[in-house]
Amino acid sequence: MREIEMAVTADDGVAISGTLAVPDGDGPHPAMVLTWPMGLDREADRGGNRLGLGRPMAEALAAKGVISYRFDPRGTGRTPGGGRTVPLARYRQDAATVLRAVADLPGVSTVGAIGYSEGAQQAAWLAAHAGAASAVLLGCTAQTGEEVYLWGAARWGKDDLPRSIRLALRLFGRTPEDQARRLFARVKSGAPRIYGVPVSRAFREWLVHDPKKDLAAIHVPVLAIIGDKDLHVDVDDLDVIDDLVPGPVETRRFPDLTHLLRRDPGPASRSTYREQYTRPVDPELLEEVAAFVSSAGRAGGAGDARRCP
């Protein structure tokens, strides 16, 4: 596998920085654009929370003869821009620009999208509206952001909640769900900060965004994976995705897999996240994704036989 630093210019002039991973051998190759949640860099890292998904995914894809491009969303890593006023649609338009740029590379046959968590909703949007030839949805919800948080709040133990939320619950005697509803009411009313944390426009829009419309407009192959230890996304959303997507769809419930894409054999709890971050992404997950992408990409057409960059 060869890695090449490559920047893509957004329509407003922002240079989106990323890494193109090219497998050995001549093309044409299928390609995938990797999308993560806002605030995570190309490796799906943010500060001490280092998911470390980018390079392992690129390596797994390259082993199957698949090109990948992982990039820093605006305001992260080496991509400038970002800020609290950037709308959700801007991040999606950037991803669409990246998708077109990868499709224009020599040696690329088809281009799909792999997304994780909120980034999986972006991958679904790319498949529904921007011409992605396939989509892999990892930890993808079929609910609004607000519904996702309320679902999680009903299941988290007290050790799973942020310290500020635990303090508020002790002071006011509320349930986690009640406290979450109050917080979302403040966010939707336009409060600039919640517990001292700035609230971005994109987050406000994500809270009310319903991904069902995008899922119902996907006619290309889809692989959706959710772990049965996921405390952020309801594993039963796989059934919703299966019902909504009109194109070919495969769903996988991974045993013991958490939202961090690691296996955790004990009771589901966010208290184990620190330990999970010290381990690599589940290799069976990577293998399954790469096998699906390779099969879907090669079924999509022979493409251009020019060499890869």
Short mmCIF file of N, CA, C and O in Angstrom, two decimals, residues 200-276:
data_model
loop_
_atom_site.label_atom_id
_atom_site.label_comp_id
_atom_site.label_asym_id
_atom_site.label_seq_id
_atom_site.Cartn_x
_atom_site.Cartn_y
_atom_site.Cartn_z
N SER A 200 -22.68 24.30 18.35
CA SER A 200 -22.50 24.68 16.96
C SER A 200 -23.82 24.59 16.19
O SER A 200 -24.74 23.85 16.58
N ARG A 201 -23.88 25.31 15.08
CA ARG A 201 -25.05 25.24 14.21
C ARG A 201 -25.23 23.83 13.66
O ARG A 201 -26.36 23.32 13.58
N ALA A 202 -24.12 23.19 13.28
CA ALA A 202 -24.21 21.84 12.71
C ALA A 202 -24.81 20.87 13.72
O ALA A 202 -25.60 19.98 13.36
N PHE A 203 -24.45 21.01 14.99
CA PHE A 203 -24.99 20.11 16.01
C PHE A 203 -26.49 20.35 16.20
O PHE A 203 -27.27 19.40 16.32
N ARG A 204 -26.90 21.61 16.20
CA ARG A 204 -28.34 21.91 16.31
C ARG A 204 -29.10 21.26 15.16
O ARG A 204 -30.17 20.67 15.36
N GLU A 205 -28.54 21.35 13.97
CA GLU A 205 -29.22 20.79 12.80
C GLU A 205 -29.20 19.27 12.83
O GLU A 205 -30.16 18.61 12.40
N TRP A 206 -28.12 18.69 13.34
CA TRP A 206 -28.04 17.24 13.42
C TRP A 206 -29.06 16.69 14.41
O TRP A 206 -29.62 15.60 14.20
N LEU A 207 -29.33 17.40 15.47
CA LEU A 207 -30.30 16.94 16.47
C LEU A 207 -31.67 16.67 15.86
O LEU A 207 -32.37 15.75 16.28
N VAL A 208 -32.06 17.46 14.87
CA VAL A 208 -33.40 17.31 14.30
C VAL A 208 -33.38 16.64 12.93
O VAL A 208 -34.43 16.42 12.34
N HIS A 209 -32.19 16.32 12.44
CA HIS A 209 -32.11 15.68 11.11
C HIS A 209 -32.62 14.25 11.18
O HIS A 209 -32.22 13.47 12.05
N ASP A 210 -33.52 13.89 10.26
CA ASP A 210 -34.06 12.54 10.19
C ASP A 210 -33.38 11.79 9.05
O ASP A 210 -33.62 12.09 7.87
N PRO A 211 -32.54 10.79 9.36
CA PRO A 211 -31.81 10.08 8.30
C PRO A 211 -32.68 9.13 7.48
O PRO A 211 -32.22 8.60 6.47
N LYS A 212 -33.91 8.91 7.90
CA LYS A 212 -34.76 7.95 7.19
C LYS A 212 -34.97 8.36 5.72
O LYS A 212 -35.06 7.50 4.84
N LYS A 213 -35.07 9.67 5.47
CA LYS A 213 -35.29 10.12 4.09
C LYS A 213 -34.13 9.75 3.19
O LYS A 213 -34.32 9.34 2.04
N ASP A 214 -32.91 9.91 3.69
CA ASP A 214 -31.74 9.53 2.90
C ASP A 214 -31.68 8.02 2.70
O ASP A 214 -31.40 7.54 1.60
N LEU A 215 -31.91 7.27 3.76
CA LEU A 215 -31.87 5.81 3.66
C LEU A 215 -32.87 5.30 2.63
O LEU A 215 -32.59 4.36 1.87
N ALA A 216 -34.03 5.92 2.59
CA ALA A 216 -35.08 5.49 1.66
C ALA A 216 -34.79 5.86 0.22
O ALA A 216 -35.52 5.43 -0.68
N ALA A 217 -33.71 6.61 -0.01
CA ALA A 217 -33.37 7.04 -1.37
C ALA A 217 -32.10 6.35 -1.89
O ALA A 217 -31.56 6.76 -2.92
N ILE A 218 -31.63 5.33 -1.20
CA ILE A 218 -30.40 4.65 -1.60
C ILE A 218 -30.74 3.43 -2.46
O ILE A 218 -31.45 2.52 -2.02
N HIS A 219 -30.20 3.42 -3.67
CA HIS A 219 -30.47 2.31 -4.60
C HIS A 219 -29.21 1.53 -4.93
O HIS A 219 -29.24 0.66 -5.81
N VAL A 220 -28.10 1.82 -4.23
CA VAL A 220 -26.84 1.11 -4.45
C VAL A 220 -26.60 0.15 -3.28
O VAL A 220 -27.27 0.24 -2.25
N PRO A 221 -25.66 -0.78 -3.42
CA PRO A 221 -25.43 -1.75 -2.34
C PRO A 221 -25.04 -1.09 -1.02
O PRO A 221 -24.23 -0.15 -0.98
N VAL A 222 -25.61 -1.60 0.07
CA VAL A 222 -25.37 -1.08 1.41
C VAL A 222 -25.01 -2.23 2.35
O VAL A 222 -25.64 -3.29 2.31
N LEU A 223 -23.99 -2.01 3.18
CA LEU A 223 -23.69 -2.88 4.30
C LEU A 223 -23.82 -2.05 5.57
O LEU A 223 -23.17 -1.01 5.71
N ALA A 224 -24.68 -2.48 6.49
CA ALA A 224 -24.88 -1.78 7.76
C ALA A 224 -24.48 -2.70 8.91
O ALA A 224 -24.93 -3.85 8.96
N ILE A 225 -23.64 -2.20 9.81
CA ILE A 225 -23.15 -2.98 10.94
C ILE A 225 -23.36 -2.18 12.23
O ILE A 225 -22.98 -1.01 12.31
N ILE A 226 -23.96 -2.82 13.22
CA ILE A 226 -24.09 -2.25 14.56
C ILE A 226 -23.77 -3.36 15.55
O ILE A 226 -24.21 -4.51 15.38
N GLY A 227 -23.02 -3.05 16.57
CA GLY A 227 -22.70 -4.03 17.60
C GLY A 227 -23.80 -4.15 18.63
O GLY A 227 -24.50 -3.18 18.92
N ASP A 228 -23.95 -5.33 19.20
CA ASP A 228 -25.02 -5.51 20.18
C ASP A 228 -24.66 -4.96 21.56
O ASP A 228 -25.46 -5.01 22.48
N LYS A 229 -23.43 -4.39 21.70
CA LYS A 229 -23.05 -3.69 22.94
C LYS A 229 -22.97 -2.18 22.70
O LYS A 229 -22.39 -1.46 23.52
N ASP A 230 -23.56 -1.71 21.62
CA ASP A 230 -23.53 -0.28 21.30
C ASP A 230 -24.49 0.46 22.22
O ASP A 230 -25.69 0.15 22.26
N LEU A 231 -23.97 1.42 22.96
CA LEU A 231 -24.78 2.23 23.87
C LEU A 231 -25.17 3.58 23.27
O LEU A 231 -25.78 4.40 23.96
N HIS A 232 -24.82 3.81 22.02
CA HIS A 232 -25.14 5.07 21.35
C HIS A 232 -26.17 4.89 20.25
O HIS A 232 -26.88 5.84 19.91
N VAL A 233 -26.23 3.71 19.67
CA VAL A 233 -27.13 3.43 18.56
C VAL A 233 -27.86 2.11 18.85
O VAL A 233 -27.24 1.12 19.25
N ASP A 234 -29.16 2.11 18.64
CA ASP A 234 -29.98 0.93 18.87
C ASP A 234 -29.70 -0.11 17.78
O ASP A 234 -29.87 0.17 16.59
N VAL A 235 -29.25 -1.30 18.18
CA VAL A 235 -28.95 -2.34 17.20
C VAL A 235 -30.19 -2.71 16.38
O VAL A 235 -30.07 -3.16 15.23
N ASP A 236 -31.38 -2.48 16.93
CA ASP A 236 -32.61 -2.76 16.19
C ASP A 236 -32.81 -1.80 15.02
O ASP A 236 -33.68 -2.05 14.16
N ASP A 237 -32.01 -0.73 14.96
CA ASP A 237 -32.08 0.16 13.79
C ASP A 237 -31.65 -0.57 12.52
O ASP A 237 -31.97 -0.11 11.41
N LEU A 238 -30.95 -1.68 12.66
CA LEU A 238 -30.61 -2.48 11.49
C LEU A 238 -31.86 -2.95 10.76
O LEU A 238 -31.90 -2.99 9.53
N ASP A 239 -32.90 -3.30 11.53
CA ASP A 239 -34.15 -3.72 10.90
C ASP A 239 -34.81 -2.56 10.17
O ASP A 239 -35.40 -2.74 9.09
N VAL A 240 -34.70 -1.37 10.74
CA VAL A 240 -35.27 -0.17 10.10
C VAL A 240 -34.53 0.11 8.80
O VAL A 240 -35.14 0.40 7.76
N ILE A 241 -33.19 0.03 8.85
CA ILE A 241 -32.39 0.26 7.64
C ILE A 241 -32.73 -0.76 6.57
O ILE A 241 -32.89 -0.43 5.40
N ASP A 242 -32.86 -2.01 6.99
CA ASP A 242 -33.20 -3.08 6.05
C ASP A 242 -34.54 -2.81 5.37
O ASP A 242 -34.71 -3.07 4.17
N ASP A 243 -35.50 -2.30 6.13
CA ASP A 243 -36.83 -2.01 5.57
C ASP A 243 -36.81 -0.77 4.67
O ASP A 243 -37.55 -0.71 3.68
N LEU A 244 -36.00 0.22 5.02
CA LEU A 244 -36.04 1.50 4.31
C LEU A 244 -35.28 1.50 3.00
O LEU A 244 -35.74 2.07 2.01
N VAL A 245 -34.09 0.89 2.98
CA VAL A 245 -33.23 0.98 1.80
C VAL A 245 -33.83 0.14 0.67
O VAL A 245 -33.98 -1.07 0.80
N PRO A 246 -34.17 0.77 -0.47
CA PRO A 246 -34.77 0.01 -1.57
C PRO A 246 -33.76 -0.79 -2.39
O PRO A 246 -34.13 -1.73 -3.09
N GLY A 247 -32.48 -0.44 -2.29
CA GLY A 247 -31.45 -1.16 -3.03
C GLY A 247 -30.99 -2.39 -2.27
O GLY A 247 -31.52 -2.73 -1.21
N PRO A 248 -29.96 -3.08 -2.79
CA PRO A 248 -29.44 -4.26 -2.11
C PRO A 248 -28.84 -3.88 -0.75
O PRO A 248 -28.01 -2.98 -0.67
N VAL A 249 -29.25 -4.54 0.31
CA VAL A 249 -28.78 -4.18 1.65
C VAL A 249 -28.45 -5.44 2.44
O VAL A 249 -29.17 -6.43 2.40
N GLU A 250 -27.32 -5.39 3.13
CA GLU A 250 -26.90 -6.44 4.05
C GLU A 250 -26.74 -5.81 5.43
O GLU A 250 -26.19 -4.71 5.55
N THR A 251 -27.22 -6.49 6.45
CA THR A 251 -27.08 -5.99 7.82
C THR A 251 -26.37 -7.03 8.67
O THR A 251 -26.53 -8.23 8.46
N ARG A 252 -25.56 -6.55 9.62
CA ARG A 252 -24.80 -7.43 10.50
C ARG A 252 -24.92 -6.93 11.94
O ARG A 252 -24.62 -5.77 12.23
N ARG A 253 -25.32 -7.82 12.83
CA ARG A 253 -25.29 -7.55 14.27
C ARG A 253 -24.04 -8.23 14.83
O ARG A 253 -23.98 -9.45 14.90
N PHE A 254 -23.05 -7.44 15.21
CA PHE A 254 -21.79 -8.02 15.68
C PHE A 254 -21.87 -8.28 17.18
O PHE A 254 -22.11 -7.36 17.97
N PRO A 255 -21.66 -9.50 17.61
CA PRO A 255 -21.71 -9.81 19.04
C PRO A 255 -20.58 -9.12 19.80
O PRO A 255 -19.44 -9.09 19.35
N ASP A 256 -20.94 -8.54 20.94
CA ASP A 256 -20.00 -7.91 21.87
C ASP A 256 -19.33 -6.65 21.32
O ASP A 256 -18.46 -6.07 21.96
N LEU A 257 -19.71 -6.19 20.13
CA LEU A 257 -19.10 -5.00 19.55
C LEU A 257 -19.73 -3.75 20.15
O LEU A 257 -20.96 -3.64 20.24
N THR A 258 -18.88 -2.79 20.56
CA THR A 258 -19.36 -1.53 21.12
C THR A 258 -19.35 -0.44 20.06
O THR A 258 -18.94 -0.67 18.91
N HIS A 259 -19.76 0.75 20.44
CA HIS A 259 -19.75 1.87 19.50
C HIS A 259 -18.33 2.25 19.10
O HIS A 259 -18.14 2.91 18.07
N LEU A 260 -17.33 1.86 19.89
CA LEU A 260 -15.94 2.13 19.55
C LEU A 260 -15.36 1.09 18.60
O LEU A 260 -14.16 1.12 18.31
N LEU A 261 -16.21 0.16 18.15
CA LEU A 261 -15.82 -0.86 17.18
C LEU A 261 -14.77 -1.80 17.75
O LEU A 261 -13.90 -2.33 17.04
N ARG A 262 -14.84 -2.03 19.05
CA ARG A 262 -14.05 -3.04 19.74
C ARG A 262 -15.01 -4.01 20.43
O ARG A 262 -16.14 -3.66 20.73
N ARG A 263 -14.55 -5.22 20.67
CA ARG A 263 -15.34 -6.20 21.41
C ARG A 263 -15.18 -5.96 22.91
O ARG A 263 -14.09 -5.68 23.39
N ASP A 264 -16.26 -6.12 23.64
CA ASP A 264 -16.25 -5.96 25.09
C ASP A 264 -17.15 -7.05 25.67
O ASP A 264 -18.37 -6.93 25.63
N PRO A 265 -16.58 -8.13 26.20
CA PRO A 265 -17.39 -9.27 26.63
C PRO A 265 -18.23 -9.03 27.87
O PRO A 265 -19.19 -9.76 28.12
N GLY A 266 -17.89 -8.01 28.67
CA GLY A 266 -18.63 -7.76 29.89
C GLY A 266 -19.92 -7.00 29.64
O GLY A 266 -20.31 -6.77 28.49
N PRO A 267 -20.60 -6.58 30.71
CA PRO A 267 -21.81 -5.78 30.55
C PRO A 267 -21.51 -4.49 29.79
O PRO A 267 -20.45 -3.87 29.98
N ALA A 268 -22.43 -4.09 28.93
CA ALA A 268 -22.22 -2.88 28.14
C ALA A 268 -22.12 -1.66 29.06
O ALA A 268 -23.03 -1.40 29.85
N SER A 269 -21.03 -0.93 28.95
CA SER A 269 -20.82 0.25 29.80
C SER A 269 -19.79 1.16 29.17
O SER A 269 -18.75 0.70 28.66
N ARG A 270 -20.04 2.45 29.25
CA ARG A 270 -19.07 3.42 28.76
C ARG A 270 -17.86 3.52 29.68
O ARG A 270 -16.83 4.09 29.31
N SER A 271 -17.95 2.94 30.89
CA SER A 271 -16.83 2.98 31.82
C SER A 271 -15.63 2.20 31.32
O SER A 271 -14.51 2.37 31.82
N THR A 272 -15.82 1.33 30.32
CA THR A 272 -14.70 0.56 29.77
C THR A 272 -14.07 1.24 28.56
O THR A 272 -13.15 0.68 27.95
N TYR A 273 -14.55 2.41 28.18
CA TYR A 273 -14.05 3.06 26.96
C TYR A 273 -12.55 3.33 27.02
O TYR A 273 -11.84 3.16 26.02
N ARG A 274 -12.07 3.79 28.16
CA ARG A 274 -10.64 4.11 28.26
C ARG A 274 -9.79 2.88 27.91
O ARG A 274 -8.81 2.98 27.18
N GLU A 275 -10.19 1.73 28.42
CA GLU A 275 -9.45 0.50 28.12
C GLU A 275 -9.62 0.10 26.66
O GLU A 275 -8.67 -0.34 26.01
N GLN A 276 -10.83 0.28 26.12
CA GLN A 276 -11.07 -0.09 24.74
C GLN A 276 -10.20 0.72 23.77
O GLN A 276 -9.74 0.19 22.75
#
